[in-house]
mmCIF file of C-alpha atoms in Angstrom:
data_model
loop_
_atom_site.group_PDB
_atom_site.id
_atom_site.type_symbol
_atom_site.label_atom_id
_atom_site.label_comp_id
_atom_site.label_asym_id
_atom_site.label_seq_id
_atom_site.Cartn_x
_atom_site.Cartn_y
_atom_site.Cartn_z
ATOM 1 C CA MET A 2 0.002 -0.030 -0.014
ATOM 2 C CA PRO A 3 1.430 3.438 -0.912
ATOM 3 C CA PRO A 4 2.120 5.943 1.795
ATOM 4 C CA ALA A 5 -0.035 9.109 2.056
ATOM 5 C CA SER A 6 2.407 11.275 0.334
ATOM 6 C CA ASP A 7 2.197 9.257 -2.888
ATOM 7 C CA ALA A 8 -1.785 9.498 -3.037
ATOM 8 C CA ARG A 9 -3.081 11.677 -5.830
ATOM 9 C CA PRO A 10 -6.357 13.481 -5.039
ATOM 10 C CA SER A 11 -7.300 14.061 -8.608
ATOM 11 C CA ALA A 12 -6.938 10.415 -9.467
ATOM 12 C CA LEU A 13 -8.958 9.507 -6.477
ATOM 13 C CA THR A 14 -11.932 11.595 -7.425
ATOM 14 C CA ALA A 15 -11.721 11.377 -11.212
ATOM 15 C CA VAL A 16 -10.571 7.796 -11.689
ATOM 16 C CA ALA A 17 -10.565 5.531 -8.655
ATOM 17 C CA LEU A 18 -14.157 6.298 -7.767
ATOM 18 C CA SER A 19 -15.862 6.871 -11.071
ATOM 19 C CA ALA A 20 -16.918 3.343 -11.733
ATOM 20 C CA VAL A 21 -17.939 2.741 -8.275
ATOM 21 C CA ILE A 22 -20.023 5.899 -8.240
ATOM 22 C CA GLU A 23 -21.837 4.900 -11.348
ATOM 23 C CA ARG A 24 -22.615 1.381 -10.008
ATOM 24 C CA ASN A 25 -24.140 2.917 -6.817
ATOM 25 C CA ARG A 26 -25.905 6.000 -8.106
ATOM 26 C CA ARG A 27 -29.465 4.749 -8.210
ATOM 27 C CA HIS A 28 -29.426 2.258 -5.432
ATOM 28 C CA PHE A 29 -29.878 4.469 -2.303
ATOM 29 C CA ARG A 30 -32.552 6.660 -1.048
ATOM 30 C CA THR A 31 -30.333 9.427 0.387
ATOM 31 C CA ALA A 32 -27.136 11.047 -0.726
ATOM 32 C CA THR A 33 -25.371 10.090 2.458
ATOM 33 C CA GLU A 34 -26.125 6.386 1.892
ATOM 34 C CA PHE A 35 -24.953 6.743 -1.752
ATOM 35 C CA VAL A 36 -21.726 8.375 -0.884
ATOM 36 C CA GLU A 37 -20.979 5.938 2.173
ATOM 37 C CA ALA A 38 -21.767 2.871 0.064
ATOM 38 C CA ALA A 39 -19.701 3.826 -2.974
ATOM 39 C CA MET A 40 -16.735 4.820 -0.819
ATOM 40 C CA ARG A 41 -16.933 1.704 1.329
ATOM 41 C CA GLU A 42 -16.767 -0.283 -1.884
ATOM 42 C CA GLY A 43 -13.814 1.784 -3.137
ATOM 43 C CA ILE A 44 -11.879 1.370 0.120
ATOM 44 C CA LEU A 45 -12.706 -2.414 0.572
ATOM 45 C CA THR A 46 -11.719 -3.250 -3.060
ATOM 46 C CA GLY A 47 -8.527 -1.311 -2.760
ATOM 47 C CA ALA A 48 -9.415 1.186 -5.429
ATOM 48 C CA LEU A 49 -8.903 3.839 -2.754
ATOM 49 C CA PRO A 50 -5.421 2.969 -1.251
ATOM 50 C CA ALA A 51 -4.418 3.391 2.338
ATOM 51 C CA GLY A 52 -3.427 7.006 3.151
ATOM 52 C CA ALA A 53 -5.347 8.539 0.181
ATOM 53 C CA PRO A 54 -6.684 11.899 1.146
ATOM 54 C CA LEU A 55 -10.322 12.326 1.230
ATOM 55 C CA ARG A 56 -11.040 16.070 0.614
ATOM 56 C CA GLN A 57 -14.664 16.877 1.048
ATOM 57 C CA GLU A 58 -14.760 19.425 -1.693
ATOM 58 C CA GLU A 59 -13.380 17.046 -4.336
ATOM 59 C CA LEU A 60 -15.667 14.145 -3.180
ATOM 60 C CA ALA A 61 -18.783 16.414 -3.259
ATOM 61 C CA ALA A 62 -17.777 17.395 -6.810
ATOM 62 C CA ALA A 63 -17.143 13.736 -7.882
ATOM 63 C CA PHE A 64 -20.503 12.502 -6.368
ATOM 64 C CA GLY A 65 -22.461 15.560 -7.503
ATOM 65 C CA VAL A 66 -23.725 16.345 -3.909
ATOM 66 C CA SER A 67 -23.126 18.991 -1.362
ATOM 67 C CA ARG A 68 -20.473 18.630 1.298
ATOM 68 C CA MET A 69 -22.970 17.630 4.090
ATOM 69 C CA PRO A 70 -23.584 14.081 2.988
ATOM 70 C CA VAL A 71 -19.952 13.708 2.286
ATOM 71 C CA ARG A 72 -19.123 14.718 5.827
ATOM 72 C CA GLU A 73 -21.655 12.397 7.343
ATOM 73 C CA ALA A 74 -20.458 9.532 5.072
ATOM 74 C CA LEU A 75 -16.930 10.024 6.218
ATOM 75 C CA ARG A 76 -18.023 9.872 9.897
ATOM 76 C CA GLN A 77 -19.842 6.628 9.235
ATOM 77 C CA LEU A 78 -16.791 5.126 7.401
ATOM 78 C CA GLU A 79 -14.666 6.219 10.412
ATOM 79 C CA ALA A 80 -16.992 4.244 12.693
ATOM 80 C CA ARG A 81 -16.223 1.246 10.516
ATOM 81 C CA ALA A 82 -12.507 1.788 10.672
ATOM 82 C CA LEU A 83 -12.299 2.513 7.050
ATOM 83 C CA VAL A 84 -11.422 6.255 7.368
ATOM 84 C CA GLU A 85 -9.212 8.049 9.946
ATOM 85 C CA PHE A 86 -9.228 11.715 10.762
ATOM 86 C CA HIS A 87 -5.885 13.530 11.430
ATOM 87 C CA PRO A 88 -5.510 17.075 12.920
ATOM 88 C CA HIS A 89 -3.467 18.388 9.973
ATOM 89 C CA ARG A 90 -4.204 15.978 7.143
ATOM 90 C CA GLY A 91 -8.008 15.723 7.528
ATOM 91 C CA ALA A 92 -9.749 12.502 6.390
ATOM 92 C CA VAL A 93 -7.618 9.709 4.884
ATOM 93 C CA VAL A 94 -8.347 6.076 4.105
ATOM 94 C CA ALA A 95 -7.303 4.012 7.015
ATOM 95 C CA GLU A 96 -4.186 1.816 6.979
ATOM 96 C CA ILE A 97 -5.276 -1.781 7.695
ATOM 97 C CA SER A 98 -2.201 -3.894 8.164
ATOM 98 C CA ALA A 99 -2.301 -7.664 8.140
ATOM 99 C CA ALA A 100 1.031 -7.693 10.020
ATOM 100 C CA ASP A 101 -0.280 -5.427 12.721
ATOM 101 C CA SER A 102 -3.422 -7.387 13.020
ATOM 102 C CA ALA A 103 -1.462 -10.646 13.280
ATOM 103 C CA ASP A 104 0.740 -9.147 16.057
ATOM 104 C CA ILE A 105 -2.360 -8.065 18.029
ATOM 105 C CA SER A 106 -3.961 -11.506 17.590
ATOM 106 C CA ALA A 107 -0.808 -13.321 18.774
ATOM 107 C CA ILE A 108 -0.740 -11.118 21.943
ATOM 108 C CA ARG A 109 -4.478 -11.671 22.583
ATOM 109 C CA ALA A 110 -4.165 -15.493 21.970
ATOM 110 C CA ALA A 111 -1.549 -15.519 24.754
ATOM 111 C CA LEU A 112 -3.052 -13.037 27.286
ATOM 112 C CA GLU A 113 -6.785 -13.857 27.224
ATOM 113 C CA PRO A 114 -6.679 -17.626 27.832
ATOM 114 C CA ALA A 115 -4.374 -16.919 30.772
ATOM 115 C CA ALA A 116 -6.803 -14.396 32.229
ATOM 116 C CA LEU A 117 -9.736 -16.611 31.495
ATOM 117 C CA ARG A 118 -8.234 -19.571 33.194
ATOM 118 C CA LEU A 119 -7.650 -17.602 36.440
ATOM 119 C CA SER A 120 -11.041 -15.911 36.313
ATOM 120 C CA LEU A 121 -13.298 -18.903 35.434
ATOM 121 C CA PRO A 122 -13.447 -20.514 38.868
ATOM 122 C CA ARG A 123 -14.606 -17.304 40.423
ATOM 123 C CA LEU A 124 -17.190 -16.257 37.822
ATOM 124 C CA THR A 125 -20.766 -15.863 39.309
ATOM 125 C CA ALA A 126 -24.148 -16.562 37.877
ATOM 126 C CA GLY A 127 -24.442 -12.661 37.597
ATOM 127 C CA ASP A 128 -21.368 -12.623 35.501
ATOM 128 C CA PHE A 129 -22.796 -15.271 33.181
ATOM 129 C CA THR A 130 -26.032 -13.337 33.029
ATOM 130 C CA LEU A 131 -24.317 -10.033 32.096
ATOM 131 C CA ALA A 132 -22.114 -11.815 29.417
ATOM 132 C CA GLU A 133 -25.361 -13.360 27.886
ATOM 133 C CA GLU A 134 -27.040 -9.904 27.900
ATOM 134 C CA LEU A 135 -24.075 -8.380 26.153
ATOM 135 C CA ILE A 136 -24.376 -11.106 23.456
ATOM 136 C CA GLY A 137 -28.048 -10.160 23.025
ATOM 137 C CA GLU A 138 -27.100 -6.551 22.725
ATOM 138 C CA MET A 139 -24.593 -7.358 19.931
ATOM 139 C CA ASP A 140 -27.212 -9.344 18.118
ATOM 140 C CA ALA A 141 -29.315 -6.233 17.832
ATOM 141 C CA GLU A 142 -26.542 -3.707 17.303
ATOM 142 C CA THR A 143 -25.915 -2.155 13.994
ATOM 143 C CA ASP A 144 -23.488 0.617 15.026
ATOM 144 C CA PRO A 145 -19.833 -0.632 14.503
ATOM 145 C CA GLY A 146 -18.464 1.659 17.165
ATOM 146 C CA ARG A 147 -20.905 0.441 19.761
ATOM 147 C CA MET A 148 -20.320 -3.119 18.607
ATOM 148 C CA GLY A 149 -16.634 -2.862 19.447
ATOM 149 C CA GLU A 150 -17.541 -1.573 22.949
ATOM 150 C CA LEU A 151 -19.987 -4.356 23.617
ATOM 151 C CA ASN A 152 -17.328 -6.896 22.345
ATOM 152 C CA ARG A 153 -14.701 -5.609 24.835
ATOM 153 C CA ARG A 154 -17.251 -5.613 27.732
ATOM 154 C CA PHE A 155 -18.300 -9.306 26.908
ATOM 155 C CA HIS A 156 -14.635 -10.512 26.908
ATOM 156 C CA MET A 157 -13.571 -8.478 29.963
ATOM 157 C CA THR A 158 -16.637 -9.652 31.820
ATOM 158 C CA LEU A 159 -15.304 -13.308 31.552
ATOM 159 C CA TYR A 160 -11.767 -12.197 32.471
ATOM 160 C CA ALA A 161 -12.516 -9.781 35.089
ATOM 161 C CA ARG A 162 -12.260 -12.055 38.206
ATOM 162 C CA ALA A 163 -8.614 -13.181 37.275
ATOM 163 C CA GLY A 164 -7.338 -11.137 40.253
ATOM 164 C CA ARG A 165 -4.244 -10.006 38.080
ATOM 165 C CA PRO A 166 -4.688 -6.195 37.489
ATOM 166 C CA ARG A 167 -1.745 -5.895 35.190
ATOM 167 C CA LEU A 168 -2.765 -8.912 33.071
ATOM 168 C CA LEU A 169 -6.222 -7.560 32.781
ATOM 169 C CA ALA A 170 -4.954 -4.104 31.850
ATOM 170 C CA LEU A 171 -2.897 -5.590 29.021
ATOM 171 C CA ALA A 172 -5.770 -7.842 27.875
ATOM 172 C CA GLU A 173 -8.068 -4.861 27.630
ATOM 173 C CA GLN A 174 -5.450 -2.773 25.890
ATOM 174 C CA HIS A 175 -5.108 -5.256 23.166
ATOM 175 C CA LEU A 176 -8.807 -5.822 22.808
ATOM 176 C CA ALA A 177 -9.105 -2.055 22.282
ATOM 177 C CA ALA A 178 -6.244 -2.201 19.767
ATOM 178 C CA ALA A 179 -8.065 -5.064 17.933
ATOM 179 C CA ASP A 180 -11.299 -3.187 17.735
ATOM 180 C CA ARG A 181 -10.495 -1.275 14.520
ATOM 181 C CA TYR A 182 -9.854 -4.608 12.870
ATOM 182 C CA LEU A 183 -13.060 -6.030 14.293
ATOM 183 C CA ARG A 184 -14.985 -3.146 12.818
ATOM 184 C CA PHE A 185 -13.293 -3.553 9.473
ATOM 185 C CA GLN A 186 -14.110 -7.228 9.451
ATOM 186 C CA PHE A 187 -17.822 -6.483 9.978
ATOM 187 C CA ALA A 188 -17.683 -3.914 7.096
ATOM 188 C CA ALA A 189 -15.710 -6.213 4.674
ATOM 189 C CA LEU A 190 -16.685 -9.686 5.640
ATOM 190 C CA GLY A 191 -19.961 -9.663 7.450
ATOM 191 C CA TYR A 192 -18.196 -11.513 10.364
ATOM 192 C CA HIS A 193 -20.792 -10.587 12.944
ATOM 193 C CA PRO A 194 -22.959 -13.746 12.817
ATOM 194 C CA ARG A 195 -19.969 -16.014 12.992
ATOM 195 C CA SER A 196 -18.440 -14.026 15.764
ATOM 196 C CA GLN A 197 -21.626 -14.290 17.760
ATOM 197 C CA ASP A 198 -21.727 -17.991 17.389
ATOM 198 C CA GLU A 199 -18.240 -18.193 18.738
ATOM 199 C CA HIS A 200 -19.207 -15.920 21.738
ATOM 200 C CA ARG A 201 -22.045 -18.222 22.535
ATOM 201 C CA ALA A 202 -19.760 -21.393 22.373
ATOM 202 C CA LEU A 203 -17.313 -19.519 24.702
ATOM 203 C CA LEU A 204 -19.986 -18.638 27.193
ATOM 204 C CA ALA A 205 -21.408 -22.248 27.160
ATOM 205 C CA ALA A 206 -17.891 -23.618 27.985
ATOM 206 C CA CYS A 207 -17.537 -21.096 30.799
ATOM 207 C CA ARG A 208 -20.935 -22.023 32.195
ATOM 208 C CA ALA A 209 -19.987 -25.627 32.119
ATOM 209 C CA GLY A 210 -16.801 -24.864 34.159
ATOM 210 C CA ASN A 211 -14.704 -26.451 31.412
ATOM 211 C CA ALA A 212 -11.498 -24.354 31.439
ATOM 212 C CA ASP A 213 -9.667 -26.141 28.651
ATOM 213 C CA ALA A 214 -12.691 -25.827 26.301
ATOM 214 C CA ALA A 215 -13.238 -22.249 27.224
ATOM 215 C CA CYS A 216 -9.564 -21.292 26.644
ATOM 216 C CA ALA A 217 -9.634 -23.221 23.448
ATOM 217 C CA ALA A 218 -12.719 -21.287 22.279
ATOM 218 C CA VAL A 219 -11.043 -18.018 23.110
ATOM 219 C CA VAL A 220 -7.904 -18.873 21.032
ATOM 220 C CA ASN A 221 -9.987 -20.231 18.192
ATOM 221 C CA HIS A 222 -12.167 -17.112 18.135
ATOM 222 C CA ILE A 223 -9.145 -14.798 17.946
ATOM 223 C CA LEU A 224 -7.353 -16.789 15.312
ATOM 224 C CA ALA A 225 -10.327 -17.502 13.117
ATOM 225 C CA ALA A 226 -10.973 -13.810 12.776
ATOM 226 C CA GLU A 227 -7.337 -13.201 12.011
ATOM 227 C CA LYS A 228 -7.217 -15.888 9.284
ATOM 228 C CA LEU A 229 -10.233 -14.379 7.544
ATOM 229 C CA LEU A 230 -8.780 -10.930 7.618
ATOM 230 C CA THR A 231 -5.420 -12.082 6.418
ATOM 231 C CA ALA A 232 -7.007 -14.031 3.507
ATOM 232 C CA PHE A 233 -9.206 -11.032 2.514
ATOM 233 C CA LEU A 234 -6.242 -8.641 2.549
ATOM 234 C CA GLY A 235 -4.227 -11.040 0.494
ATOM 235 C CA GLU A 236 -6.915 -11.490 -2.073
ATOM 236 C CA ARG A 237 -7.406 -7.611 -2.293
ATOM 237 C CA GLY A 238 -3.628 -7.099 -2.716
ATOM 238 C CA SER A 239 -3.439 -9.612 -5.345
#
């Protein structure tokens, strides 16, 4: 992926998005939906490279809309971890790195089973009820940012009684770091239903008091997501 300095705004609006814009022009009720869908497709297919600047005036001209729907679409794309806002650069296409994701996943796969194994004997019926309620909230949630928060709360509910504050702080830190990749996966791969099935399997193992099965479920959950993301990015790159 080229760095931000190599991205060319004129090519972005006049070439990279032109075909995507035409495919999406008649399919949406509002200008914001139209802009968000077309830009999402452009980013996920790699037509808009990581670091490409997303200037509102140019995008508005390319789409034939005012700046307001462009601004709202960019905020929605930010929630999906597809766009980042920088103080001096404005909006740019987010960098999604398979190597960084793999690094975070490796750390999570080491930390989270350790925390869960310590926490599991101390989990209460109330903890299990809260975890189940969080799964239910995730089933109904459509906002990607809120989904990331619920996902962190679900996992940390199961780890919270480990009695190791530093371990828990590290686990939560890397769950937060993984959030942008989780949101990207939901946008790119529709990973939400599979992830929820894995959450339910994890909770069932915890309720059964089966530490080995629960820890294996955590590792499988983390690495399955990583495998899907790596495959997607590899195909997009090719």
